[in-house]
Coordinates of N, CA and C in Angstrom, one line a residue:
X1 N 0.8 -1.2 0.0 CA 0.0 0.0 0.0 C 0.9 1.3 0.0
X2 N 2.0 1.2 0.7 CA 2.9 2.3 0.7 C 3.5 2.5 -0.7
X3 N 3.9 1.4 -1.4 CA 4.4 1.5 -2.7 C 3.4 2.1 -3.7
X4 N 2.2 1.8 -3.6 CA 1.1 2.3 -4.5 C 0.6 3.7 -4.1
X5 N 1.2 4.2 -3.0 CA 0.8 5.5 -2.4 C -0.7 5.6 -2.1
X6 N -1.2 4.6 -1.5 CA -2.6 4.6 -1.0 C -2.7 4.4 0.5
X7 N -1.6 4.4 1.2 CA -1.6 4.1 2.6 C -2.4 5.1 3.4
X8 N -2.6 6.3 2.9 CA -3.3 7.4 3.6 C -4.8 7.3 3.4
X9 N -5.3 6.4 2.5 CA -6.7 6.3 2.2 C -7.3 5.1 2.8
X10 N -8.6 5.2 3.0 CA -9.4 4.0 3.5 C -9.8 3.3 2.2
X11 N -9.4 2.0 2.1 CA -9.5 1.2 0.9 C -10.8 0.3 1.0
X12 N -11.7 0.5 0.1 CA -12.9 -0.4 0.1 C -12.5 -1.8 -0.5
X13 N -13.0 -2.8 0.1 CA -12.7 -4.2 -0.3 C -13.9 -5.0 -0.5
X14 N -14.0 -5.7 -1.7 CA -15.0 -6.7 -2.0 C -14.2 -8.0 -2.2
X15 N -14.7 -9.1 -1.7 CA -13.9 -10.3 -1.8 C -14.8 -11.5 -2.0
X16 N -14.2 -12.5 -2.6 CA -14.8 -13.8 -2.9 C -14.3 -14.8 -1.9
X17 N -15.1 -15.6 -1.3 CA -14.8 -16.7 -0.4 C -15.3 -17.9 -0.9
X18 N -14.5 -18.8 -1.6 CA -15.0 -19.9 -2.4 C -15.2 -21.2 -1.6
X19 N -16.0 -21.0 -0.5 CA -16.4 -22.1 0.3 C -17.9 -22.0 0.6
X20 N -18.6 -23.1 0.9 CA -20.1 -22.9 1.2 C -20.4 -22.1 2.4
X21 N -21.2 -21.1 2.2 CA -21.5 -20.1 3.3 C -23.0 -19.9 3.2
X22 N -23.6 -19.5 4.4 CA -24.9 -19.0 4.4 C -24.8 -17.5 4.5
X23 N -25.1 -16.9 3.3 CA -25.0 -15.4 3.2 C -26.2 -14.8 4.0
X24 N -25.8 -13.9 4.9 CA -26.8 -13.2 5.7 C -27.0 -11.8 5.4
X25 N -26.2 -11.3 4.5 CA -26.3 -9.9 4.0 C -25.1 -9.6 3.1
X26 N -25.0 -8.4 2.6 CA -23.9 -8.0 1.7 C -22.5 -8.2 2.4
X27 N -22.5 -8.0 3.7 CA -21.2 -8.0 4.5 C -21.3 -9.1 5.6
X28 N -22.0 -10.1 5.4 CA -22.1 -11.2 6.4 C -22.4 -12.5 5.8
X29 N -21.5 -13.5 6.1 CA -21.7 -14.9 5.6 C -21.0 -15.8 6.5
X30 N -21.7 -16.9 6.9 CA -21.2 -17.9 7.9 C -20.8 -19.1 7.1
X31 N -19.6 -19.5 7.4 CA -19.0 -20.7 6.7 C -19.8 -21.9 7.2
X32 N -20.4 -22.7 6.3 CA -21.2 -23.9 6.7 C -20.2 -25.1 6.9
X33 N -19.3 -25.2 6.0 CA -18.3 -26.3 6.2 C -17.1 -26.0 5.3
X34 N -16.0 -26.5 5.7 CA -14.8 -26.5 4.9 C -14.9 -27.5 3.8
X35 N -14.4 -27.3 2.6 CA -14.3 -28.2 1.5 C -12.9 -28.1 0.9
X36 N -12.7 -28.9 -0.2 CA -11.5 -28.8 -1.0 C -10.2 -29.2 -0.2
X37 N -10.4 -29.9 0.9 CA -9.3 -30.3 1.7 C -8.8 -29.3 2.7
X38 N -9.5 -28.2 2.9 CA -9.2 -27.2 3.9 C -9.8 -27.6 5.2
X39 N -9.2 -27.3 6.3 CA -9.7 -27.5 7.6 C -9.0 -26.6 8.6
X40 N -9.7 -25.6 9.0 CA -9.1 -24.7 10.1 C -10.1 -24.6 11.2
X41 N -9.7 -24.8 12.4 CA -10.6 -24.9 13.5 C -11.1 -23.5 13.9
X42 N -12.3 -23.4 14.4 CA -12.8 -22.2 14.9 C -13.5 -21.3 13.8
X43 N -13.7 -21.8 12.6 CA -14.2 -21.0 11.5 C -15.6 -21.4 11.1
X44 N -15.8 -22.7 11.1 CA -17.2 -23.2 10.7 C -18.2 -22.6 11.6
X45 N -19.3 -22.1 11.0 CA -20.4 -21.5 11.7 C -20.1 -20.0 12.1
X46 N -18.9 -19.5 11.8 CA -18.6 -18.1 12.1 C -18.8 -17.3 10.9
X47 N -18.9 -16.0 11.1 CA -19.1 -15.0 10.1 C -17.7 -14.7 9.5
X48 N -17.4 -15.1 8.3 CA -16.0 -15.0 7.7 C -15.7 -13.5 7.4
X49 N -16.7 -12.7 7.2 CA -16.5 -11.2 7.0 C -16.0 -10.6 8.3
X50 N -16.6 -11.0 9.4 CA -16.2 -10.4 10.7 C -14.8 -10.9 11.1
X51 N -14.5 -12.2 10.7 CA -13.2 -12.7 11.0 C -12.1 -12.0 10.2
X52 N -12.4 -11.6 9.0 CA -11.5 -10.8 8.1 C -11.3 -9.4 8.7
X53 N -12.4 -8.8 9.1 CA -12.4 -7.5 9.7 C -11.5 -7.5 11.0
X54 N -11.7 -8.5 11.8 CA -10.9 -8.6 13.0 C -9.4 -8.7 12.7
X55 N -9.1 -9.5 11.7 CA -7.7 -9.7 11.3 C -7.1 -8.4 10.8
X56 N -7.9 -7.6 9.9 CA -7.5 -6.3 9.4 C -7.3 -5.4 10.5
X57 N -8.2 -5.4 11.5 CA -8.0 -4.4 12.7 C -6.8 -4.6 13.5
X58 N -6.1 -5.8 13.4 CA -4.9 -6.0 14.1 C -3.7 -5.3 13.4
X59 N -4.0 -4.8 12.2 CA -2.9 -4.1 11.4 C -3.2 -2.6 11.5
X60 N -2.6 -1.9 12.4 CA -2.8 -0.4 12.5 C -2.3 0.4 11.3
X61 N -1.4 -0.3 10.5 CA -0.8 0.4 9.3 C -1.7 0.4 8.1
X62 N -2.8 -0.3 8.1 CA -3.7 -0.3 6.9 C -5.1 0.1 7.3
X63 N -5.9 0.7 6.4 CA -7.2 1.1 6.7 C -8.1 0.5 5.5
X64 N -8.7 -0.7 5.8 CA -9.5 -1.4 4.8 C -10.9 -1.5 5.3
X65 N -11.9 -1.2 4.4 CA -13.3 -1.4 4.8 C -13.9 -2.4 3.9
X66 N -14.3 -3.6 4.5 CA -14.9 -4.6 3.8 C -16.4 -4.2 3.4
X67 N -16.6 -4.1 2.1 CA -17.8 -3.6 1.5 C -18.8 -4.7 1.1
X68 N -18.2 -5.9 0.7 CA -19.1 -7.0 0.2 C -18.3 -8.3 0.1
X69 N -19.1 -9.3 0.3 CA -18.6 -10.7 0.1 C -19.6 -11.3 -1.0
X70 N -19.0 -11.9 -2.0 CA -19.8 -12.4 -3.1 C -19.2 -13.8 -3.4
X71 N -20.1 -14.7 -4.0 CA -19.6 -16.0 -4.4 C -18.8 -15.8 -5.7
X72 N -18.0 -16.8 -6.0 CA -17.1 -16.6 -7.2 C -17.8 -16.4 -8.5
X73 N -19.0 -17.1 -8.7 CA -19.7 -16.9 -10.0 C -20.3 -15.5 -10.1
X74 N -20.8 -15.0 -9.0 CA -21.4 -13.7 -9.0 C -20.3 -12.6 -9.2
X75 N -19.1 -12.8 -8.6 CA -18.0 -11.9 -8.8 C -17.5 -11.9 -10.2
X76 N -17.5 -13.1 -10.9 CA -17.1 -13.2 -12.3 C -18.1 -12.5 -13.2
X77 N -19.4 -12.7 -12.9 CA -20.4 -12.0 -13.7 C -20.3 -10.5 -13.5
X78 N -20.1 -10.0 -12.3 CA -20.0 -8.6 -12.1 C -18.8 -8.0 -12.7
X79 N -17.7 -8.7 -12.7 CA -16.4 -8.2 -13.3 C -16.6 -8.1 -14.8
X80 N -17.2 -9.1 -15.4 CA -17.4 -9.0 -16.9 C -18.4 -7.9 -17.2
X81 N -19.5 -7.8 -16.5 CA -20.5 -6.8 -16.8 C -20.0 -5.4 -16.6
X82 N -19.0 -5.2 -15.8 CA -18.4 -3.9 -15.7 C -17.7 -3.4 -17.0
X83 N -17.1 -4.4 -17.7 CA -16.5 -4.1 -19.0 C -17.4 -4.2 -20.1
X84 N -18.4 -5.1 -20.0 CA -19.4 -5.3 -21.1 C -20.8 -5.5 -20.6
X85 N -21.6 -4.5 -20.8 CA -22.9 -4.5 -20.2 C -23.8 -5.6 -20.8
X86 N -23.4 -6.2 -21.9 CA -24.1 -7.3 -22.5 C -23.8 -8.6 -21.8
X87 N -22.9 -8.7 -20.9 CA -22.5 -9.9 -20.2 C -23.7 -10.4 -19.4
X88 N -24.0 -11.7 -19.6 CA -25.2 -12.3 -18.9 C -24.9 -13.5 -18.0
X89 N -23.7 -14.1 -18.2 CA -23.3 -15.3 -17.5 C -21.9 -15.2 -16.8
X90 N -21.8 -15.6 -15.6 CA -20.6 -15.8 -14.9 C -20.3 -17.3 -14.8
X91 N -19.2 -17.7 -15.1 CA -18.9 -19.2 -15.1 C -17.6 -19.5 -14.4
X92 N -17.6 -20.4 -13.5 CA -16.4 -20.9 -12.8 C -16.3 -22.3 -13.1
X93 N -15.1 -22.7 -13.6 CA -14.9 -24.2 -13.9 C -13.7 -24.6 -13.0
X94 N -14.0 -25.6 -12.1 CA -13.0 -26.1 -11.2 C -13.2 -25.7 -9.8

């Protein structure tokens, strides 16, 4: 952030969390279970957005505001539609 000269700004963040979640809002999603061979204790059933915010808050040198969590297909569609308003499908393979 220092190198990009954005350290003095509050940075809005949207992110994809590619694991099954129960989305409770634009900035709230609870991990239902780990998949793909991942297993970290204390995360299942927790709000992954809040966990990320808590981790960010431990870094006084950065100012990041989590604005949204989206699934990967939605994120792909949104990214494409930003460049081409005719985009209608987001597709994740793998």
